Short mmCIF file of C-alpha atoms in Angstrom, two decimals:
data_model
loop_
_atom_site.label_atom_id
_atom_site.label_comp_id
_atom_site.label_asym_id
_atom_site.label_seq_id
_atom_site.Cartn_x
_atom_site.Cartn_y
_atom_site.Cartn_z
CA UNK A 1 0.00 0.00 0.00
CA UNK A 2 1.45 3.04 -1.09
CA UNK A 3 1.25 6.14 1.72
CA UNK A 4 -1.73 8.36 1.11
CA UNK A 5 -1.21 12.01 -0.24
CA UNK A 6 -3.89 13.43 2.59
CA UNK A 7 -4.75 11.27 5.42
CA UNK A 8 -7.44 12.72 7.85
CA UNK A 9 -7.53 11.02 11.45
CA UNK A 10 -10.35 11.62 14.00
CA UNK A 11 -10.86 15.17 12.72
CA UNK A 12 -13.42 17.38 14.89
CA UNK A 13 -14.45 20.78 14.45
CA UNK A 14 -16.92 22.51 16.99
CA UNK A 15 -18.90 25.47 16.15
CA UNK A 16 -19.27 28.11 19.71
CA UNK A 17 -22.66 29.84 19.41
CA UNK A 18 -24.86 31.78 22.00
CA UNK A 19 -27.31 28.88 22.02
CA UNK A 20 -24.39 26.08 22.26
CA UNK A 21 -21.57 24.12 20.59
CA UNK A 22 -22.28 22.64 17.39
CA UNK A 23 -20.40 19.60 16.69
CA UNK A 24 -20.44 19.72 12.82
CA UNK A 25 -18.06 17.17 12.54
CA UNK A 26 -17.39 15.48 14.91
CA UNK A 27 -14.78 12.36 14.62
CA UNK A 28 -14.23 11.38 11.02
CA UNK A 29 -11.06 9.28 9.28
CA UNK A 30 -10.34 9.65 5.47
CA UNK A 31 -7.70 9.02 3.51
CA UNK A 32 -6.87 10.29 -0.36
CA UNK A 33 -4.13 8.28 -2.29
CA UNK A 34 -2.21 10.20 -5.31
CA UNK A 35 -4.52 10.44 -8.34
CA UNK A 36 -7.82 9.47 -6.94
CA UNK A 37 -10.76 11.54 -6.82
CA UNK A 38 -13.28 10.77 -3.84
CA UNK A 39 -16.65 11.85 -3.28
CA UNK A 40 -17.98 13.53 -0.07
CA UNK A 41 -21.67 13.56 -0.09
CA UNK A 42 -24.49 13.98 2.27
CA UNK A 43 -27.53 16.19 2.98
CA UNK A 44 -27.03 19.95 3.14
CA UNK A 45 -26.01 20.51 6.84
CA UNK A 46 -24.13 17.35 7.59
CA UNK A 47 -20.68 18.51 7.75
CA UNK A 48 -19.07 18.08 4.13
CA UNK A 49 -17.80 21.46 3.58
CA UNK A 50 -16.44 21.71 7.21
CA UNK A 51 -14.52 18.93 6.65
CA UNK A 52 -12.91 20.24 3.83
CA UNK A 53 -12.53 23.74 5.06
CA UNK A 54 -11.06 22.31 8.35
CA UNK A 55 -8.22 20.50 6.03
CA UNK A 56 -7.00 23.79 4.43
CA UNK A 57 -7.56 25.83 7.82
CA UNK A 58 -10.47 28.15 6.92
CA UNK A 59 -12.92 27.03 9.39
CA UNK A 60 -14.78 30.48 9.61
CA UNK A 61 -15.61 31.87 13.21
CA UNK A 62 -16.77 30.51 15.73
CA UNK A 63 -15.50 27.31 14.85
CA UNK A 64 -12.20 25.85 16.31
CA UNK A 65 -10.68 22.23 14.87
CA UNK A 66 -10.32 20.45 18.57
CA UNK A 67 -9.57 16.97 17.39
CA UNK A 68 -7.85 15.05 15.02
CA UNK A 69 -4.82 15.22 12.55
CA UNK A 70 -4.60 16.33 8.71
CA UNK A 71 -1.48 14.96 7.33
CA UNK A 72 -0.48 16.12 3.83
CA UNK A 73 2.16 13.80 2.50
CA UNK A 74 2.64 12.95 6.22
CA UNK A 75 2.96 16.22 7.39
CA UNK A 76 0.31 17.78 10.31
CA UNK A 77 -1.50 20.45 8.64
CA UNK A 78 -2.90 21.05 12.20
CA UNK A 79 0.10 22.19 13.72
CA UNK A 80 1.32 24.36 11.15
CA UNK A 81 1.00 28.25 11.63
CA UNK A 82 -1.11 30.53 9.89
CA UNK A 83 1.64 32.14 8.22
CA UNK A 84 3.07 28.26 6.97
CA UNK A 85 -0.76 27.46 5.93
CA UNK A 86 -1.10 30.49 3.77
CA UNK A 87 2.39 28.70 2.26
CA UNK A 88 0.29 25.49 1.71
CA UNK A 89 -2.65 26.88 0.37
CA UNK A 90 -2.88 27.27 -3.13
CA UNK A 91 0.24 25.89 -3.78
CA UNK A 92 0.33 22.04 -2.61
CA UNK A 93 -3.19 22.56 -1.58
CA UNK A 94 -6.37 24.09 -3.42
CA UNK A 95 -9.91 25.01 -3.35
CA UNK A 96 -12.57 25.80 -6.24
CA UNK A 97 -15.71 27.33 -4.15
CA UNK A 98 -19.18 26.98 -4.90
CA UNK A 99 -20.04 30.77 -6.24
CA UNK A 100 -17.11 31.63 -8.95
CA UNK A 101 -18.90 35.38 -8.56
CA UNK A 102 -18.25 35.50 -5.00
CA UNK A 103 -14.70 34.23 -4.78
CA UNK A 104 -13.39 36.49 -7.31
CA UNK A 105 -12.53 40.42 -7.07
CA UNK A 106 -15.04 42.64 -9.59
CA UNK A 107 -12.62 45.73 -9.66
CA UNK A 108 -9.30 43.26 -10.74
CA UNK A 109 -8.89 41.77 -14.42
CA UNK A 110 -8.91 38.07 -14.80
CA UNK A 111 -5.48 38.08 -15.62
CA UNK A 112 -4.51 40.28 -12.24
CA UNK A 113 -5.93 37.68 -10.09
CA UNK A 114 -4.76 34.67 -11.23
CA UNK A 115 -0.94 36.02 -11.74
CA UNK A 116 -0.88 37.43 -8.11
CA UNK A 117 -1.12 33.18 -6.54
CA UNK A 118 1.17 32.68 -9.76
CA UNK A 119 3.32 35.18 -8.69
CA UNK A 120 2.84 34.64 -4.37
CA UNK A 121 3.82 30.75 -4.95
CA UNK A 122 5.99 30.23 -7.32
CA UNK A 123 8.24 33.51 -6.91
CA UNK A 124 7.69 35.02 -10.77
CA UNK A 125 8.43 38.29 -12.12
CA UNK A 126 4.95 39.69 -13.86
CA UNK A 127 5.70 38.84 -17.24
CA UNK A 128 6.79 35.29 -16.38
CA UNK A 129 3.59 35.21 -14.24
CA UNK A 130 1.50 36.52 -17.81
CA UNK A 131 3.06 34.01 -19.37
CA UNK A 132 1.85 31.29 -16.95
CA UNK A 133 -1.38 32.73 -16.73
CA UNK A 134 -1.84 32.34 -20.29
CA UNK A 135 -0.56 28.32 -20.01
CA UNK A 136 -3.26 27.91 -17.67
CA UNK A 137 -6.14 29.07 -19.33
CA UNK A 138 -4.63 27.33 -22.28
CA UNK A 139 -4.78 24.03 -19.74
CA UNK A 140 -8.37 24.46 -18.71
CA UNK A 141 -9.46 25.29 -22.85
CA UNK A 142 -10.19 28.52 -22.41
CA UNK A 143 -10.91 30.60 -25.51
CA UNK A 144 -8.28 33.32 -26.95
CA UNK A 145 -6.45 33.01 -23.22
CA UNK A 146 -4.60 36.39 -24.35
CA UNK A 147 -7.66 38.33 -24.39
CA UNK A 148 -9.46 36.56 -22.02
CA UNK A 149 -6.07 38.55 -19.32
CA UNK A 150 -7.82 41.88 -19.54
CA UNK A 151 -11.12 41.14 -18.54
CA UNK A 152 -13.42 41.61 -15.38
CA UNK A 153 -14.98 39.09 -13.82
CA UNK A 154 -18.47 40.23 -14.74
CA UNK A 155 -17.57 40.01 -18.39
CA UNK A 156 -17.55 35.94 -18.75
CA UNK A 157 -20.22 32.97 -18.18
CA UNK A 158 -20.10 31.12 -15.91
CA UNK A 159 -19.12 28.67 -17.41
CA UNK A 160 -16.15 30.39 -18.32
CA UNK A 161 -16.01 31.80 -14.89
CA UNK A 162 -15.98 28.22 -12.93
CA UNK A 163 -13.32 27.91 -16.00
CA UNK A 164 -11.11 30.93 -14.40
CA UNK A 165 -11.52 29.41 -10.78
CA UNK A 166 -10.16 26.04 -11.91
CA UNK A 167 -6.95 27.25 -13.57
CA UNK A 168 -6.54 29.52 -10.47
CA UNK A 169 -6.46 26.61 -8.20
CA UNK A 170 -4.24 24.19 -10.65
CA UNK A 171 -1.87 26.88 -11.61
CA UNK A 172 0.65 25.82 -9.05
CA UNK A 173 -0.03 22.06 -9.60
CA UNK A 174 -0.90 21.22 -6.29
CA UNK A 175 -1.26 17.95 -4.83
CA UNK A 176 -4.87 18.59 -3.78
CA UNK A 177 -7.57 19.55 -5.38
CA UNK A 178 -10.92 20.52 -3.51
CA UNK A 179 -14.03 21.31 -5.42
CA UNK A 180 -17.23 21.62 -3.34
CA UNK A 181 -20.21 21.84 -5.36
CA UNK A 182 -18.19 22.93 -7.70
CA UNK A 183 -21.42 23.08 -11.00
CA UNK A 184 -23.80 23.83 -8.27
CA UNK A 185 -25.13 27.29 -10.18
CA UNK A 186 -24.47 25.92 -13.85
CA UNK A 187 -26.44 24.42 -16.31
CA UNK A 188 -26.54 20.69 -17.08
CA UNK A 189 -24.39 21.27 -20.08
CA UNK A 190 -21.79 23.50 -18.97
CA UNK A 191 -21.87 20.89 -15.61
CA UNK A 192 -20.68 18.12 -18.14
CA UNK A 193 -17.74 19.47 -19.52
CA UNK A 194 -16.65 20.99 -16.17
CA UNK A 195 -16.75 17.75 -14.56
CA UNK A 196 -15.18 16.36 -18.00
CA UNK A 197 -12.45 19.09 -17.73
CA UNK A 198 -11.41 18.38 -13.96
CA UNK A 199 -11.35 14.63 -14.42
CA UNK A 200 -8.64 15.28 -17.75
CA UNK A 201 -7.14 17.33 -15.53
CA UNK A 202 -6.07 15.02 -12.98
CA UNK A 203 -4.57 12.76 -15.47
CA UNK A 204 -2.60 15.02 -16.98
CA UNK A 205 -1.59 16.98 -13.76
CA UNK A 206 -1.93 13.76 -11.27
CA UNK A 207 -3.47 15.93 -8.57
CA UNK A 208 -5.61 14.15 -6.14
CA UNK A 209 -9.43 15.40 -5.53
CA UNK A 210 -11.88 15.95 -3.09
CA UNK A 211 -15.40 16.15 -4.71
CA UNK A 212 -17.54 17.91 -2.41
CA UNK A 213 -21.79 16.96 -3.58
CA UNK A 214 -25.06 16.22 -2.59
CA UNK A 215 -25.77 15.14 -6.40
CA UNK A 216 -25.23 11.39 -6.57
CA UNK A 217 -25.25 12.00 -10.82
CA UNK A 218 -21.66 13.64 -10.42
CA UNK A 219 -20.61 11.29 -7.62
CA UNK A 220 -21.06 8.37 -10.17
CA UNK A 221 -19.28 9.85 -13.05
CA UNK A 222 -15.88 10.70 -11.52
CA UNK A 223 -15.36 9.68 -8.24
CA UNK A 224 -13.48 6.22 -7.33
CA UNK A 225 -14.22 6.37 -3.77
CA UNK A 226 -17.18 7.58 -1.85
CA UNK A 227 -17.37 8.73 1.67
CA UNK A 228 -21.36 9.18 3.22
CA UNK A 229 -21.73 12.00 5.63
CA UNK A 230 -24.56 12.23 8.24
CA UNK A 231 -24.69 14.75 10.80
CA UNK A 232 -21.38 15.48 11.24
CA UNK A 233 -20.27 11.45 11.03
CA UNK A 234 -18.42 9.33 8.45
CA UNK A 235 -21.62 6.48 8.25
CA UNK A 236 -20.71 4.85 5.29
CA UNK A 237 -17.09 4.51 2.40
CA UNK A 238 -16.23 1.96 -0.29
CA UNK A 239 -15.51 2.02 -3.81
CA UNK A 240 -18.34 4.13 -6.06
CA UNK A 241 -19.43 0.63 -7.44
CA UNK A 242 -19.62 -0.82 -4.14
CA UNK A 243 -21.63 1.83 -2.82
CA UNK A 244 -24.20 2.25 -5.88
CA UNK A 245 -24.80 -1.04 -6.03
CA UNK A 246 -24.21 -2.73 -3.10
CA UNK A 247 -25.07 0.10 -0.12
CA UNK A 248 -24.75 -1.54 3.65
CA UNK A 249 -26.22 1.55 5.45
CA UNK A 250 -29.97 2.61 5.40
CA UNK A 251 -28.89 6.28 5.28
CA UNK A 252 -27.34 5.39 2.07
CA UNK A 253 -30.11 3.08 1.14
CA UNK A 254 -32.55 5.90 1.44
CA UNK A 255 -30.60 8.54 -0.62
CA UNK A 256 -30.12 6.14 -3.32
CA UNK A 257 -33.72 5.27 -3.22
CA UNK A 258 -34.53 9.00 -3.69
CA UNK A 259 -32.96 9.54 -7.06
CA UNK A 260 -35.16 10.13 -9.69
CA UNK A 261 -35.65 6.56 -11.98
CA UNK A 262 -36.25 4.74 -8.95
CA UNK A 263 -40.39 4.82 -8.88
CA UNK A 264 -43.00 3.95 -11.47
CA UNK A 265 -44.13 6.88 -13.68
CA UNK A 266 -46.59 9.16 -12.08
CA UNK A 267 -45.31 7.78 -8.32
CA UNK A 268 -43.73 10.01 -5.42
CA UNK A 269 -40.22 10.07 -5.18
CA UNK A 270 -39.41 8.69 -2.01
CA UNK A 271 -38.12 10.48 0.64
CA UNK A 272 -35.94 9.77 3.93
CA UNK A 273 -39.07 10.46 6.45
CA UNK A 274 -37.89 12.71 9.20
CA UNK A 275 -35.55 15.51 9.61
CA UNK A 276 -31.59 16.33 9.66
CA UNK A 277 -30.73 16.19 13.28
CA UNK A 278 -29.69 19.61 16.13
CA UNK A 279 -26.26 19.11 16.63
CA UNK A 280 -25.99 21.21 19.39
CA UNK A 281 -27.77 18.25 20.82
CA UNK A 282 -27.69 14.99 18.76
CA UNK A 283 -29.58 11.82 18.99
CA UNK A 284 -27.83 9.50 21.51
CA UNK A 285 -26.37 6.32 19.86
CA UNK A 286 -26.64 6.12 16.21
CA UNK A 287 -27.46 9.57 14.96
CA UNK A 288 -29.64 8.09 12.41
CA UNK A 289 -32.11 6.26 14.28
CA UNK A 290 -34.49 8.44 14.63
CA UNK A 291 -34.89 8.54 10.47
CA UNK A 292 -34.15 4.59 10.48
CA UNK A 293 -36.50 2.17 9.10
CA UNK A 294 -34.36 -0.73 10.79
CA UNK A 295 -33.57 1.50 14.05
CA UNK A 296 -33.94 -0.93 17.46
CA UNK A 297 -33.70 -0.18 21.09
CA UNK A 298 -29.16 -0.72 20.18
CA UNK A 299 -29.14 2.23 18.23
CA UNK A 300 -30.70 4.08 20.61
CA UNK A 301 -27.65 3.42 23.08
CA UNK A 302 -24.57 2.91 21.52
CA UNK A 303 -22.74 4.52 18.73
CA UNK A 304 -21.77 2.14 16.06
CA UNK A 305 -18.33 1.85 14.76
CA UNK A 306 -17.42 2.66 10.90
CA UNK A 307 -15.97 -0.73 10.11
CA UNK A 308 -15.23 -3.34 6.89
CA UNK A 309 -17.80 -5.09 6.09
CA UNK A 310 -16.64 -5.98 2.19
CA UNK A 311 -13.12 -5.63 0.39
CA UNK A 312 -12.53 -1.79 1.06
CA UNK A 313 -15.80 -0.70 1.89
CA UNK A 314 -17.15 0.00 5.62
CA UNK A 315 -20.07 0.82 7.38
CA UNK A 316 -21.35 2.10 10.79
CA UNK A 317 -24.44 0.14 11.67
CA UNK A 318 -25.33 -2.08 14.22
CA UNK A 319 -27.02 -4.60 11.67
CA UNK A 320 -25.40 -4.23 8.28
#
């Protein structure tokens, strides 16, 4: 077994409000191996973008990390300073956000932007930066990349925007990739050959990624791995075959059962009856159970364990 480029080990990350701490996630393990993209999905709410946001150290007040270990390469993310971080970030580390609009600055050209984390990481003088910029745009098939320098953000798609926030996070070839929700606000077409683009991408750049989704379609077409978040927990991770066709946990069960293509023509889509947990004060024992068709007095008590069940897949459920 070769080492894991990002290994995350009982990671926990507590949110301090007025009305109580929040335990958005609270205890997870995940590993990512060189050149593998793996899945993240789960409800809104359950603790998926915290996780990620806790890796690269921009857990946004009030929340603290108070557990757990991020290794990168085998090296504690955790204990690093902020100044070190901002080193990491961007460089051997990346993020493409949800809202290309709101991540990027509306009085700065295209070209500005990108070239200044060119020009922070990789220590370039501005016209070797232009010249990278112009590579990169080239890398994600950008149109006329020359002209495309001088414009403002408002000026593109967003198509062409999400585009702009890709090359941005690949133009220092880092060793992680994190998308969340990354074709959230863009059509089903423009979705396609963004998820198309990332996945040729990471065979030509060999940068590991961390798809962050509720939508199981994009799950299935590039992830190899999927991890199942509930309420702030790890509940279910395998192989995206394994899980798609072979699910062991009835969380997963019912979101699978929810897709539409499941039910007759002119039936309800089913739904997972109940709601997403408080987790300023979460169920005792399995933090499903209250939502669980299976649920017995057990779950009710004790917290099951996320363990193999099948070759590389495991599950935490006191019956599967």
């Amino acid at each position: 077994m070769t080492k894991p480029i990002l290994d995350i080990q009982g990671l926990k990350t507590y949110f301090f409000t007025y009305n109580g701490v929040v335990r958005a996630v609270d205890g997870i393990d995940l590993t990512v191996n060189r050149n593998e993209v793996v899945g993240i999905v789960g409800e809104t709410g359950c603790g998926k973008s915290v996780t990620v946001r806790s890796t690269m150290g921009l857990v946004p007040d009030p929340g603290r990390i108070v557990a757990g270990r991020v290794l990168l390469d085998g090296d504690n993310l955790l204990a690093k300073s902020d100044t070190e971080l901002r080193q990491i970030r961007g460089a051997r580390m990346s993020m493409i956000f949800q809202n290309p609009l709101s991540s990027l600055n509306p009085v700065f050209t295209i070209g500005n932007q990108v070239g200044h984390v060119i020009s922070i990481h990789q220590n370039l003088n501005k016209k070797e930066a232009r010249r990278r910029v112009v590579d990169v745009f080239d890398l994600v098939r950008l149109p006329d990349p020359e002209r495309l320098l001088g414009k403002y953000p408002h000026e593109l798609s967003g198509g062409m925007l999400q585009r702009v926030m890709i090359a941005m996070a690949l133009s220092c070839r880092p060793e992680v990739l994190i998308a969340d929700e990354p074709t959230t606000a863009l059509d089903v077409t423009i979705q396609a050959q963004i998820l198309s683009l990332m996945l040729q991408l990471k065979e030509e750049t060999g940068t590991a990624i961390i798809m962050i989704t509720h939508d199981l379609g994009v799950v299935a077409e590039t992830c190899d791995r999927v991890a199942v978040m509930y309420a702030g927990l790890i509940v279910e991770q395998g192989s995206t075959l394994a899980i798609f066709n072979e699910p062991l946990h009835p969380y997963t069960e019912g979101l699978l059962a929810s897709l539409p293509g499941h039910q007759n023509a002119g039936d309800e889509l089913t739904t997972i009856e109940g709601l997403v947990p408080d987790l300023i004060h979460p169920p005792t024992g399995c933090r499903f159970h209250p939502r669980c068709p299976i649920a017995q007095e057990i779950c009710e008590r004790e917290v099951p364990e996320l363990l193999e069940k099948n070759d590389g897949q495991a599950v935490a459920c006191h019956f599967r």
